Amino acid sequence: MSVRWGLIGASTIARQFMINAIRAQTDGEVAAVMSSSTERAEAYARENGIPAAVSTVEALLNSDIDAVYISTTNELHLDQGMAAIKAGKHVLCEKPLALTSADARKMVAAARQAGIVFGTNHHLRNAGAHRAMREAIAAGRIGKPIAARVFHSVFLPANLQGWRITRPEAGGGVVLDITVHDADTLRFVLGDDPAEVSAFTQSAGMAGSGLEDGAMCIWRFKSGVIAQSHEGFTTKYAGTGFEVHGTDGSLIAANVMTQKPVGSVLLRTASGEEELNFDREDLYARSVRQFHAAIRDEGQPAATGEDGIWSLASAEAALQSSKTGKAVAIDPQLGSIA
Ligand code: NDP
């Protein structure tokens, strides 16, 4: 049976990646789109070949759909997610799940109680490069991990220079936008949880309204691994990367903090250098595939609701640290919800 999706939000990410990712499934259908504006909903439906366009969440939830994909601005995720859960729809929600981890916990707890599938769209876990790194570390190929470095400072394209750099109330800023992904990818690749973070943020000329457009974070993981991550909207030529250094080897990945299945992963040990081969499946298509499997009760979404709580709690701690100038503990209880 096919999974009929309703899109909550006539967004860029749905248009560029998620509609195709749903249609790449043998059992996936984009049934309807909801925008807060009737005109935008209709235009978006027409441009993307979506059969139905509605302008309220209620109308979307009353239509013949099984699951929703939420990709509105961040302040709307909580209420829209709660409404979908109440209506018994499965929910794949964009990051950050909400504006606070406390709100994210509410949503994830409600989803669990309702018995629906709830996932966070952390696409980078679906990248073959990150999965190859996770497997190499778990197999002991770099010995005991010591330190990691994440290079994820980009240039925000002109078409996205909107709410992210102007609207704090919509959850703008680079930390809620990119640091959440870095926290999640570090957790995934290392197979470890962060215990504390220390962060500096900056406004380097793009973001206004007191929002940050650059951040450098230092993380301490439970195992003792330390990590650094750099997120930015204003660097045109930096390139991206992810490194993990261990007692017996280093993994050095280039061009992997991206939406496309590209990049390279090098393993360097006493025996020399080896390029790791990895799967090049589209990241978003894999995310939807895993989500469909979870609906069939075959496993979990690639990133669960709990993973979304962790990444938001981590970003929240980074923002708090940047304000107080002190390292901030990431509450270990946040990962476990009764
Ligand atoms: P967009 O700015 O493209 O869309 C967000 C909202 O803005 C839409 O829901 C829409 O509201 C409104 N909007 C869009 N175009 C217009 C317009 N011309 N005039 C007025 N309003 C408009 O956001 P993104 O697609 O970049 O991000 C959406 C969400 O997805 C965020 O939560 C973000 O964090 C996340 N994201 C995740 C990524 C990932 O890889 N996991 C990548 C990019 C974003 P309405 O629906 O009411 O029409």
XYZ file of C-alpha atoms and ligand atoms in Angstrom:
386
model
C 0.000 0.000 0.000
C 1.291 3.423 -0.821
C 2.044 6.103 1.786
C 0.091 9.254 0.991
C 2.023 12.333 2.135
C 0.706 15.764 2.982
C 3.250 18.569 2.907
C 2.904 21.137 5.679
C 4.746 24.129 4.248
C 5.280 25.254 0.660
C 9.018 25.327 1.263
C 12.250 25.360 -0.714
C 13.533 22.136 0.851
C 10.390 20.241 -0.165
C 10.585 21.630 -3.697
C 14.310 20.963 -4.097
C 14.609 17.581 -2.377
C 11.704 16.047 -0.488
C 9.029 15.865 -3.184
C 11.479 13.952 -5.370
C 12.529 11.801 -2.412
C 8.906 10.764 -1.792
C 8.339 10.116 -5.486
C 11.539 8.037 -5.633
C 9.800 5.428 -3.445
C 7.805 2.671 -5.085
C 5.177 3.245 -2.386
C 5.231 7.033 -1.950
C 2.800 9.689 -3.151
C 2.621 13.452 -2.575
C -1.126 13.872 -2.108
C -1.513 17.468 -0.927
C 0.322 20.627 0.086
C -0.621 23.181 2.705
C 0.519 26.796 2.663
C -0.784 29.610 4.870
C -1.682 31.427 1.637
C -4.244 29.926 -0.752
C -2.519 31.490 -3.762
C 0.882 30.130 -2.756
C -0.578 26.687 -2.065
C -2.227 26.574 -5.486
C 0.812 27.860 -7.348
C 3.090 25.414 -5.516
C 0.734 22.498 -6.225
C 0.570 23.433 -9.892
C 4.343 23.874 -10.268
C 5.084 20.580 -8.519
C 2.242 18.437 -9.884
C 0.571 17.968 -6.485
C -3.140 17.051 -6.782
C -4.508 19.061 -3.826
C -3.738 22.468 -2.298
C -5.124 23.653 1.045
C -4.512 26.631 3.290
C -5.038 25.220 6.793
C -3.465 22.372 8.729
C -6.967 21.207 9.643
C -7.980 20.829 5.988
C -4.773 18.938 5.258
C -5.297 16.582 8.190
C -8.884 15.960 7.121
C -7.767 14.914 3.656
C -6.858 11.357 2.649
C -3.234 11.221 3.853
C -1.168 8.850 6.001
C 1.838 11.015 6.875
C 2.914 14.640 6.992
C 6.261 16.236 6.230
C 6.640 19.488 8.183
C 8.987 22.053 6.641
C 7.568 25.390 7.695
C 9.624 27.931 9.624
C 10.794 26.585 12.959
C 8.341 28.298 15.321
C 5.438 26.488 13.629
C 6.726 22.912 13.913
C 5.388 22.300 17.441
C 1.723 23.194 16.938
C 1.589 21.638 13.474
C 3.292 18.471 14.737
C 0.930 18.215 17.706
C -2.103 18.619 15.437
C -0.853 15.911 13.068
C -0.123 13.529 15.953
C -3.613 14.154 17.353
C -5.050 13.302 13.931
C -3.097 10.010 13.956
C -0.782 10.885 11.057
C 2.842 9.804 10.961
C 5.180 12.804 11.210
C 8.515 13.514 9.572
C 9.525 16.896 10.958
C 12.310 19.202 9.918
C 15.001 20.237 12.325
C 14.971 21.936 14.739
C 11.901 20.072 15.989
C 10.798 23.190 17.898
C 12.305 26.349 19.370
C 13.165 24.636 22.671
C 14.083 21.086 23.588
C 11.304 21.137 26.203
C 8.765 21.648 23.396
C 10.442 18.979 21.279
C 10.131 16.544 24.188
C 6.402 17.282 24.426
C 5.927 16.502 20.757
C 7.980 13.312 20.814
C 6.202 12.081 23.955
C 2.803 12.753 22.333
C 3.878 10.846 19.208
C 4.969 7.889 21.273
C 1.708 7.867 23.195
C -0.273 8.016 19.954
C 1.729 5.115 18.516
C 2.562 6.925 15.294
C 5.974 7.032 13.593
C 7.872 10.247 14.285
C 11.169 11.142 12.623
C 13.551 14.105 12.424
C 14.838 14.986 8.963
C 18.564 15.010 9.789
C 19.601 14.176 6.231
C 23.339 13.839 6.940
C 22.880 10.516 8.788
C 21.729 9.173 5.460
C 24.927 10.100 3.652
C 27.013 7.095 2.625
C 30.122 9.026 3.716
C 28.928 9.388 7.305
C 27.708 5.813 7.461
C 31.085 4.588 6.194
C 32.835 6.649 8.888
C 30.532 5.335 11.611
C 31.155 1.752 10.479
C 34.941 2.228 10.297
C 34.997 3.636 13.834
C 32.727 0.905 15.204
C 34.980 -1.711 13.550
C 37.987 -0.235 15.378
C 39.776 0.896 12.231
C 41.094 4.114 13.853
C 41.562 2.546 17.284
C 40.120 4.590 20.114
C 38.644 7.899 18.912
C 40.327 10.943 20.470
C 39.053 14.032 18.665
C 36.770 15.160 15.841
C 36.531 18.295 13.683
C 33.522 19.408 11.676
C 33.826 22.045 8.953
C 30.342 23.228 8.069
C 30.567 26.911 7.334
C 28.898 27.756 4.036
C 27.473 30.744 2.200
C 23.709 31.055 2.561
C 22.360 31.305 -0.994
C 20.517 34.514 -1.901
C 17.134 32.720 -2.174
C 17.445 31.572 1.465
C 18.529 34.943 2.890
C 15.124 35.492 4.548
C 13.822 34.416 7.959
C 17.097 32.640 8.841
C 18.900 35.989 9.112
C 16.051 38.353 10.041
C 13.552 36.623 12.317
C 14.619 35.439 15.783
C 10.970 34.608 16.563
C 10.944 32.122 13.650
C 14.010 30.349 15.034
C 16.535 32.050 12.766
C 20.306 31.958 13.263
C 23.023 29.569 12.232
C 22.985 27.539 15.455
C 19.378 26.349 15.085
C 19.989 25.928 11.361
C 23.364 24.175 11.084
C 24.736 23.409 14.569
C 21.783 21.038 15.090
C 22.977 19.032 12.073
C 26.576 18.991 13.300
C 25.576 17.837 16.778
C 23.503 15.059 15.234
C 26.179 13.969 12.764
C 28.828 13.902 15.513
C 26.543 11.731 17.667
C 25.857 9.445 14.728
C 29.424 9.043 13.466
C 30.995 8.703 16.929
C 28.167 6.598 18.381
C 28.469 8.793 21.462
C 26.511 11.582 23.163
C 27.787 15.074 23.942
C 28.118 15.953 27.624
C 28.990 19.665 27.365
C 29.658 22.453 24.914
C 31.421 25.772 24.849
C 30.604 28.151 21.995
C 31.449 31.527 20.508
C 29.063 33.053 17.997
C 29.413 36.074 15.734
C 27.418 38.348 13.444
C 29.784 38.702 10.539
C 27.634 41.030 8.461
C 24.784 38.982 7.037
C 22.365 38.330 9.918
C 20.506 41.157 11.653
C 18.094 41.444 14.586
C 20.697 40.115 17.014
C 20.951 36.773 15.197
C 24.258 34.947 14.778
C 25.569 33.980 11.327
C 28.694 32.155 12.500
C 29.523 29.805 15.380
C 32.452 27.804 16.674
C 31.665 25.126 19.225
C 33.834 22.833 21.317
C 32.169 19.659 22.507
C 33.121 17.074 25.101
C 31.566 13.670 24.560
C 30.760 11.146 27.263
C 33.617 8.867 26.201
C 36.062 11.761 26.615
C 36.340 12.544 22.874
C 36.598 16.281 22.241
C 35.251 17.832 19.053
C 35.080 21.192 17.376
C 32.496 22.375 14.887
C 32.335 25.510 12.756
C 29.016 26.672 11.340
C 28.502 29.743 9.202
C 26.340 31.505 6.609
C 28.975 33.950 5.372
C 32.004 32.050 4.074
C 31.929 31.645 0.315
C 35.034 29.555 -0.219
C 35.522 27.434 2.905
C 34.461 23.964 1.709
C 33.143 21.381 4.168
C 34.608 18.377 5.939
C 34.482 15.971 8.854
C 37.494 14.411 10.562
C 37.846 11.872 13.341
C 41.261 11.137 14.790
C 41.977 8.037 16.837
C 44.869 6.205 18.492
C 45.532 4.081 15.385
C 44.213 6.125 12.493
C 42.407 9.142 11.156
C 39.310 9.492 9.003
C 39.412 12.591 6.837
C 36.279 13.351 4.837
C 35.974 16.252 2.407
C 32.871 17.877 0.912
C 30.508 15.763 3.003
C 28.470 18.338 4.973
C 26.126 18.785 2.069
C 22.733 17.827 0.696
C 24.150 15.743 -2.142
C 25.663 12.221 -2.026
C 29.143 13.495 -2.867
C 32.549 13.841 -1.201
C 35.348 11.515 -0.182
C 36.517 9.685 2.936
C 40.179 8.897 3.476
C 41.405 6.422 6.108
C 45.022 7.052 7.151
C 46.807 4.473 9.339
C 50.257 2.930 9.760
C 49.536 0.908 6.610
C 49.063 4.023 4.496
C 46.071 5.746 2.961
C 42.859 4.186 1.720
C 39.856 5.872 0.088
C 36.714 4.323 1.542
C 33.999 3.339 -0.904
C 30.501 4.272 0.082
C 26.975 4.176 -1.155
C 25.801 7.234 -3.174
C 22.049 6.989 -2.618
C 20.243 10.321 -2.412
C 20.212 11.357 1.266
C 16.586 12.449 1.340
C 15.335 9.419 -0.598
C 17.014 7.207 1.993
C 15.425 9.198 4.801
C 11.952 8.639 3.314
C 12.716 4.967 2.592
C 13.635 4.366 6.242
C 10.543 6.256 7.330
C 8.294 4.087 5.147
C 9.972 0.988 6.596
C 9.248 2.284 10.108
C 5.569 2.681 9.158
C 5.610 -1.012 8.171
C 7.135 -1.699 11.601
C 10.477 -2.611 10.040
C 12.940 -0.529 12.029
C 13.106 3.145 12.950
C 13.383 6.397 11.028
C 17.030 7.257 10.229
C 16.843 9.984 12.878
C 14.182 9.484 15.546
C 12.357 12.046 17.640
C 14.865 11.432 20.422
C 17.692 12.238 18.033
C 15.891 15.495 17.248
C 15.620 16.288 20.959
C 19.348 15.650 21.395
C 20.351 17.888 18.508
C 18.111 20.712 19.696
C 19.269 20.365 23.310
C 22.850 20.525 22.032
C 22.175 23.668 19.970
C 20.341 25.226 22.895
C 23.342 24.586 25.142
C 25.660 26.113 22.509
C 23.530 29.276 22.350
C 23.472 29.497 26.139
C 27.238 29.099 26.278
C 27.740 31.850 23.712
C 25.691 34.190 25.922
C 27.224 33.276 29.276
C 30.810 32.674 28.184
C 30.769 29.388 30.110
C 30.695 25.731 29.129
C 27.155 24.364 29.384
C 26.218 20.790 30.289
C 23.917 18.956 27.910
C 21.425 17.205 30.147
C 21.848 13.449 29.720
C 18.195 12.946 30.659
C 17.189 14.686 27.459
C 17.877 11.570 25.465
C 15.555 9.393 27.482
C 11.897 10.203 27.620
C 9.598 8.064 29.710
P 11.532 28.412 3.084
O 11.856 29.793 3.494
O 11.696 28.027 1.669
O 10.035 28.052 3.495
C 9.561 28.243 4.823
C 8.191 28.889 4.788
O 8.305 30.180 4.227
C 7.215 28.145 3.897
O 6.530 27.184 4.671
C 6.299 29.254 3.367
O 5.129 29.408 4.135
C 7.115 30.517 3.548
N 7.422 31.048 2.212
C 8.146 30.462 1.233
N 8.183 31.246 0.146
C 7.496 32.355 0.451
C 7.165 33.535 -0.244
N 7.574 33.742 -1.497
N 6.445 34.474 0.391
C 6.030 34.276 1.652
N 6.305 33.175 2.355
C 7.024 32.237 1.764
O 12.358 27.474 4.080
P 13.316 26.236 3.851
O 12.768 25.278 2.893
O 14.680 26.718 3.626
O 13.262 25.604 5.352
C 12.067 25.073 5.872
C 12.360 24.169 7.060
O 13.169 23.091 6.626
C 13.102 24.782 8.222
O 12.646 24.201 9.417
C 14.554 24.410 7.995
O 15.297 24.358 9.186
C 14.396 23.045 7.363
N 15.459 22.694 6.413
C 16.057 21.469 6.515
C 17.001 21.052 5.640
C 17.552 19.671 5.737
O 18.363 19.307 4.910
N 17.160 18.856 6.690
C 17.475 21.941 4.564
C 16.751 23.193 4.487
C 15.789 23.542 5.395
P 3.762 28.687 3.675
O 4.045 27.234 3.779
O 2.780 29.183 4.639
O 3.537 29.109 2.259
